[in-house]
Amino acid sequence: MRRVKRRPSRSARGGARGGRGRSPQRWATAGSGPSSPARSATPSPRSPRAPAGAAGRKPAKRGAGASAGSFKAFVLGLDLLVTPEDAVAKWQEHVQALAVEDLERLQGTGVYFDLYHPLAAVRRHERRLRAARQNAEVFMRDLQEKRYEALRLSTAAQGPGDREGATCRTTGHMKPPHFAFDPNVNSVLFSKVSPHVRMWHLHDALQKCLGLVSFSFTDPAPGSLVREARAGFETAEAAQAALDLWLSGERSLQGHSLSPSEPVPREGLKALAVPPEMSLPGRICKDAALSAQVVRRLDGLTGVPASVTESLLAGGGSEEARLDLRVLYLRRVHHFCFYAAEWCPDEWELSERCGAGMVRTAVGEDAGAVAPGPWTEAHEQRLAAFLETSGLQQPVPMSSDEQVTLDKKAAELIQEKTKQIAEGKYQCTACSKLFRGPEFVRKHLHKMHMDLFETIQEEIHAEAARKAFLAKPIRSAGMQQRKVA
């Protein structure tokens, strides 16, 4: 089967439904990122892409960069008498054998943990919730300080020379009237991170730096296992201090060197311009109401305090001003593009998919010629689908079945470590300490020998990660064969 190449998606993500879509089949997956609800036939706006043999046949040996090959090439190598059903079965066996090889190479690496371990999924989810709450707090503080008084998401706020096709030039990063956003500002980039490095170890190291507000990392690119990580900071000074700290230190993590740098801010930030029909007074009123629904939905999913939600929805002045404030809030707090109905896990992916911002094309002098059209209908369909299907599933460290297995193995461990010496005398065989009853041995084991129970948990987590990998494997091109303990 032919493999479709995809640009790696941003990771550090929670298990969301609604918003951003995923391809139904791909080698590299972040596991629990957002999936897309039903969409209308009319596409949502996007920013331009950045340049960026026989019955006993054994799997072919692969060197660095080799692939599983195509189904067609595999079938052509089989005996002519093989039935189609047998050919499909042998292909599935071949692919599974390659996945097992890749599993042996990748187990214990950072990329394996980040993509497949259940605790990594929990961390992605928790990070997303914390980021939304922190972003909401910062946004409301800026609102109280009257930072957004000049906000206006319309091309009418700019001169006619600022329009360039479907885009509109802005005044720069977080500057009025459009408050376009460049995620490269105040950030640090880590390029070509080794697959052996756990991104969450990098995240924990960065948390020691003051002013960290966002963290994101990519999935491995097709044919490669290296990734990128980005960290956003409150101020340019905080970003520079973090960069200096890494450059002046060992510049390594878990024995692997890192290459931090300051990404170049984008010149001439442009916002995408939606059609004039979105500026009609009736449309403005409808979108003000729809945007309030989306704010309530996303604030509720991420745990933003209800007082923050109500305070935001109560402000804004005119219907247009209210709409603009809510649209900007959705982008800055939840990385949600209102006009594209795209919910992204971080600001970098939002910028890639929906530009630095979105503005409404102003209705010209011939306003009577502007009427609701296909764009309006598709816009309403996208938002209706999002509101109906969006959700943020909370990952759990263990499934209910795994918890049953844990309880059973823990009971077996307690029984194994409890020995009756005499009537009313019991011994913990892990340390030989004596107790008056088996219940005291059990309490002692849980308190003083937690490592024994943690080992059981780790084994169950390892098996869950193994199953997740075999269900959606990535290739181990260029990895050394390693012995798994």
Short mmCIF file of C-alpha atoms in Angstrom, two decimals, residues 24-268:
data_model
loop_
_atom_site.label_atom_id
_atom_site.label_comp_id
_atom_site.label_asym_id
_atom_site.label_seq_id
_atom_site.Cartn_x
_atom_site.Cartn_y
_atom_site.Cartn_z
CA PRO A 24 -7.48 8.15 9.02
CA GLN A 25 -4.13 6.42 8.51
CA ARG A 26 -0.64 7.65 9.27
CA TRP A 27 2.54 6.27 10.70
CA ALA A 28 3.18 8.99 13.26
CA THR A 29 0.42 9.84 15.70
CA ALA A 30 0.29 11.79 18.93
CA GLY A 31 -2.30 9.41 20.31
CA SER A 32 -4.92 11.66 21.83
CA GLY A 33 -5.07 14.90 19.90
CA PRO A 34 -8.28 16.47 18.60
CA SER A 35 -10.22 14.73 15.87
CA SER A 36 -12.63 16.41 13.54
CA PRO A 37 -16.42 16.42 13.65
CA ALA A 38 -18.50 16.06 10.54
CA ARG A 39 -17.69 18.90 8.17
CA SER A 40 -19.58 20.55 5.37
CA ALA A 41 -18.58 20.05 1.76
CA THR A 42 -17.34 23.63 1.61
CA PRO A 43 -13.85 23.80 3.08
CA SER A 44 -12.93 26.13 5.90
CA PRO A 45 -10.31 28.80 5.25
CA ARG A 46 -6.68 27.82 5.53
CA SER A 47 -3.48 29.77 5.56
CA PRO A 48 -1.03 29.08 2.71
CA ARG A 49 1.32 26.16 3.40
CA ALA A 50 4.77 27.13 4.59
CA PRO A 51 7.69 26.07 2.26
CA ALA A 52 8.84 23.79 4.40
CA GLY A 53 7.31 -14.68 -1.45
CA ALA A 54 6.30 -18.16 -0.82
CA ALA A 55 4.25 -19.43 2.10
CA GLY A 56 7.24 -19.22 4.41
CA ARG A 57 8.40 -15.83 3.17
CA LYS A 58 10.31 -13.79 5.76
CA PRO A 59 10.16 -10.02 6.03
CA ALA A 60 12.83 -8.29 3.99
CA LYS A 61 15.78 -6.90 5.94
CA ARG A 62 15.80 -3.14 6.17
CA GLY A 63 18.57 -0.64 6.40
CA ALA A 64 18.29 2.94 7.55
CA GLY A 65 15.36 4.60 5.89
CA ALA A 66 13.91 1.39 4.46
CA SER A 67 10.16 0.94 4.46
CA ALA A 68 7.66 -1.89 4.64
CA GLY A 69 7.26 -1.65 0.85
CA SER A 70 3.98 -1.67 -1.00
CA PHE A 71 1.27 -4.29 -0.97
CA LYS A 72 1.62 -4.60 -4.75
CA ALA A 73 5.38 -5.33 -4.56
CA PHE A 74 4.78 -7.81 -1.76
CA VAL A 75 2.10 -9.70 -3.70
CA LEU A 76 4.26 -9.85 -6.82
CA GLY A 77 6.85 -11.73 -4.78
CA LEU A 78 4.38 -14.42 -3.71
CA ASP A 79 3.72 -17.75 -5.38
CA LEU A 80 1.25 -17.47 -8.27
CA LEU A 81 -1.01 -20.09 -6.67
CA VAL A 82 -1.59 -18.00 -3.52
CA THR A 83 -5.22 -16.96 -3.20
CA PRO A 84 -6.17 -13.29 -2.68
CA GLU A 85 -7.29 -14.08 0.87
CA ASP A 86 -3.96 -15.77 1.68
CA ALA A 87 -2.05 -12.87 0.09
CA VAL A 88 -3.83 -10.37 2.35
CA ALA A 89 -3.19 -12.56 5.40
CA LYS A 90 0.51 -12.89 4.54
CA TRP A 91 0.78 -9.12 4.01
CA GLN A 92 -0.76 -8.49 7.43
CA GLU A 93 1.70 -10.96 8.98
CA HIS A 94 4.55 -9.18 7.19
CA VAL A 95 3.49 -5.75 8.42
CA GLN A 96 3.00 -7.06 11.97
CA ALA A 97 6.47 -8.66 11.94
CA LEU A 98 8.00 -5.34 10.91
CA ALA A 99 6.05 -3.58 13.68
CA VAL A 100 7.47 -6.03 16.24
CA GLU A 101 10.99 -5.28 14.95
CA ASP A 102 10.36 -1.55 15.27
CA LEU A 103 8.93 -2.06 18.76
CA GLU A 104 12.13 -3.80 19.89
CA ARG A 105 14.21 -0.91 18.55
CA LEU A 106 12.07 1.89 19.96
CA GLN A 107 11.09 0.62 23.41
CA GLY A 108 12.76 2.75 26.03
CA THR A 109 13.22 5.78 23.75
CA GLY A 110 11.71 9.17 24.37
CA VAL A 111 9.68 9.19 21.17
CA TYR A 112 8.10 5.85 22.15
CA PHE A 113 7.13 7.15 25.60
CA ASP A 114 5.78 10.47 24.29
CA LEU A 115 3.58 8.85 21.65
CA TYR A 116 2.35 5.66 23.31
CA HIS A 117 2.75 5.64 27.08
CA PRO A 118 -0.54 6.28 28.95
CA LEU A 119 1.15 8.64 31.41
CA ALA A 120 2.32 10.81 28.49
CA ALA A 121 -1.29 11.13 27.33
CA VAL A 122 -2.28 12.22 30.84
CA ARG A 123 0.45 14.87 30.85
CA ARG A 124 -0.62 16.22 27.45
CA HIS A 125 -4.17 16.60 28.70
CA GLU A 126 -3.18 18.25 31.97
CA ARG A 127 -0.83 20.64 30.18
CA ARG A 128 -3.61 21.70 27.81
CA LEU A 129 -6.00 22.43 30.66
CA ARG A 130 -3.41 24.43 32.60
CA ALA A 131 -2.49 26.42 29.49
CA ALA A 132 -6.13 27.40 28.81
CA ARG A 133 -6.68 28.56 32.38
CA GLN A 134 -3.41 30.49 32.39
CA ASN A 135 -4.20 32.08 29.01
CA ALA A 136 -7.67 33.10 30.24
CA GLU A 137 -6.17 34.77 33.30
CA VAL A 138 -3.68 36.73 31.19
CA PHE A 139 -6.34 37.75 28.66
CA MET A 140 -8.70 39.08 31.34
CA ARG A 141 -5.84 40.96 32.97
CA ASP A 142 -5.05 42.61 29.61
CA LEU A 143 -8.74 43.37 29.15
CA GLN A 144 -8.91 45.12 32.53
CA GLU A 145 -5.85 47.14 31.58
CA LYS A 146 -7.75 48.26 28.43
CA ARG A 147 -5.22 46.71 26.06
CA TYR A 148 -7.90 45.76 23.52
CA GLU A 149 -9.77 49.07 23.33
CA ALA A 150 -8.62 49.58 19.72
CA LEU A 151 -9.50 46.01 18.67
CA ARG A 152 -11.36 45.77 15.37
CA LEU A 153 -11.28 42.61 13.26
CA SER A 154 -12.28 44.25 9.98
CA THR A 155 -10.43 45.38 6.89
CA ALA A 156 -12.21 48.72 7.35
CA ALA A 157 -9.64 49.45 10.05
CA GLN A 158 -6.89 49.43 7.39
CA GLY A 159 -6.31 51.31 4.17
CA PRO A 160 -7.18 49.82 0.75
CA GLY A 161 -3.49 49.29 0.01
CA ASP A 162 -3.23 46.77 2.84
CA ARG A 163 -5.33 44.16 1.05
CA GLU A 164 -3.44 41.45 -0.85
CA GLY A 165 -5.92 39.03 -2.36
CA ALA A 166 -7.46 36.94 0.43
CA THR A 167 -5.11 38.38 3.05
CA CYS A 168 -4.77 41.65 4.88
CA ARG A 169 -1.54 43.12 6.18
CA THR A 170 -1.45 43.80 9.90
CA THR A 171 0.51 46.26 12.01
CA GLY A 172 2.49 43.49 13.68
CA HIS A 173 2.51 41.05 16.56
CA MET A 174 -0.21 41.83 19.13
CA LYS A 175 -0.67 45.37 17.83
CA PRO A 176 -4.02 47.07 17.24
CA PRO A 177 -6.39 46.95 15.52
CA HIS A 178 -6.12 43.24 14.57
CA PHE A 179 -3.79 41.94 17.32
CA ALA A 180 -2.28 39.36 14.97
CA PHE A 181 -0.17 36.78 16.72
CA ASP A 182 3.28 35.45 15.79
CA PRO A 183 4.14 32.39 17.93
CA ASN A 184 7.85 32.82 17.12
CA VAL A 185 7.96 35.99 19.24
CA ASN A 186 9.31 35.37 22.76
CA SER A 187 9.98 31.69 22.10
CA VAL A 188 12.85 29.20 22.04
CA LEU A 189 13.19 26.49 19.39
CA PHE A 190 14.86 23.11 19.92
CA SER A 191 15.67 21.59 16.53
CA LYS A 192 16.43 17.96 15.62
CA VAL A 193 15.76 16.59 19.10
CA SER A 194 17.06 13.03 19.42
CA PRO A 195 14.37 10.31 19.51
CA HIS A 196 15.97 9.10 22.74
CA VAL A 197 14.94 12.30 24.56
CA ARG A 198 11.59 12.44 26.33
CA MET A 199 9.95 15.73 25.52
CA TRP A 200 8.37 15.82 28.96
CA HIS A 201 11.84 15.76 30.52
CA LEU A 202 12.63 18.81 28.39
CA HIS A 203 9.37 20.42 29.52
CA ASP A 204 10.24 19.82 33.19
CA ALA A 205 13.70 21.31 32.67
CA LEU A 206 12.18 24.40 31.01
CA GLN A 207 9.77 24.90 33.89
CA LYS A 208 12.75 25.89 36.00
CA CYS A 209 13.00 28.98 33.78
CA LEU A 210 10.86 31.97 34.69
CA GLY A 211 7.96 32.96 32.48
CA LEU A 212 7.24 29.70 30.63
CA VAL A 213 3.68 29.92 29.24
CA SER A 214 3.53 27.34 26.44
CA PHE A 215 5.27 24.18 25.28
CA SER A 216 4.76 22.17 22.13
CA PHE A 217 6.54 19.47 20.17
CA THR A 218 6.04 17.90 16.77
CA ASP A 219 5.38 14.31 15.84
CA PRO A 220 8.24 12.59 14.00
CA ALA A 221 8.30 13.50 10.32
CA PRO A 222 7.71 10.64 7.84
CA GLY A 223 10.96 8.72 7.39
CA SER A 224 12.58 10.31 10.45
CA LEU A 225 12.37 10.13 14.22
CA VAL A 226 13.79 13.56 15.09
CA ARG A 227 11.40 16.19 16.36
CA GLU A 228 11.20 19.87 17.21
CA ALA A 229 10.13 21.47 20.46
CA ARG A 230 9.07 25.06 21.07
CA ALA A 231 8.69 26.93 24.33
CA GLY A 232 6.85 30.24 24.61
CA PHE A 233 7.61 32.81 27.32
CA GLU A 234 5.80 35.84 28.71
CA THR A 235 8.45 38.34 27.64
CA ALA A 236 11.44 38.62 25.33
CA GLU A 237 13.67 38.91 28.39
CA ALA A 238 12.36 35.61 29.82
CA ALA A 239 12.90 33.86 26.47
CA GLN A 240 16.43 35.21 26.18
CA ALA A 241 17.23 34.19 29.76
CA ALA A 242 16.04 30.63 29.05
CA LEU A 243 18.10 30.50 25.86
CA ASP A 244 21.19 31.84 27.63
CA LEU A 245 20.74 29.27 30.39
CA TRP A 246 20.77 26.41 27.91
CA LEU A 247 23.63 27.81 25.84
CA SER A 248 25.78 28.40 28.91
CA GLY A 249 25.06 24.98 30.40
CA GLU A 250 25.78 21.47 29.20
CA ARG A 251 23.30 21.84 26.32
CA SER A 252 22.27 18.22 26.76
CA LEU A 253 19.45 16.19 28.25
CA GLN A 254 19.61 12.50 29.14
CA GLY A 255 23.07 12.43 27.56
CA HIS A 256 21.88 13.79 24.21
CA SER A 257 22.83 17.25 22.97
CA LEU A 258 20.17 19.86 22.24
CA SER A 259 20.28 22.76 19.81
CA PRO A 260 18.27 25.67 21.22
CA SER A 261 17.87 28.82 19.14
CA GLU A 262 15.72 31.90 18.89
CA PRO A 263 13.25 31.52 15.98
CA VAL A 264 13.10 34.46 13.62
CA PRO A 265 9.88 36.49 14.01
CA ARG A 266 7.78 36.58 10.87
CA GLU A 267 7.94 39.75 8.83
CA GLY A 268 4.80 41.34 7.46
#
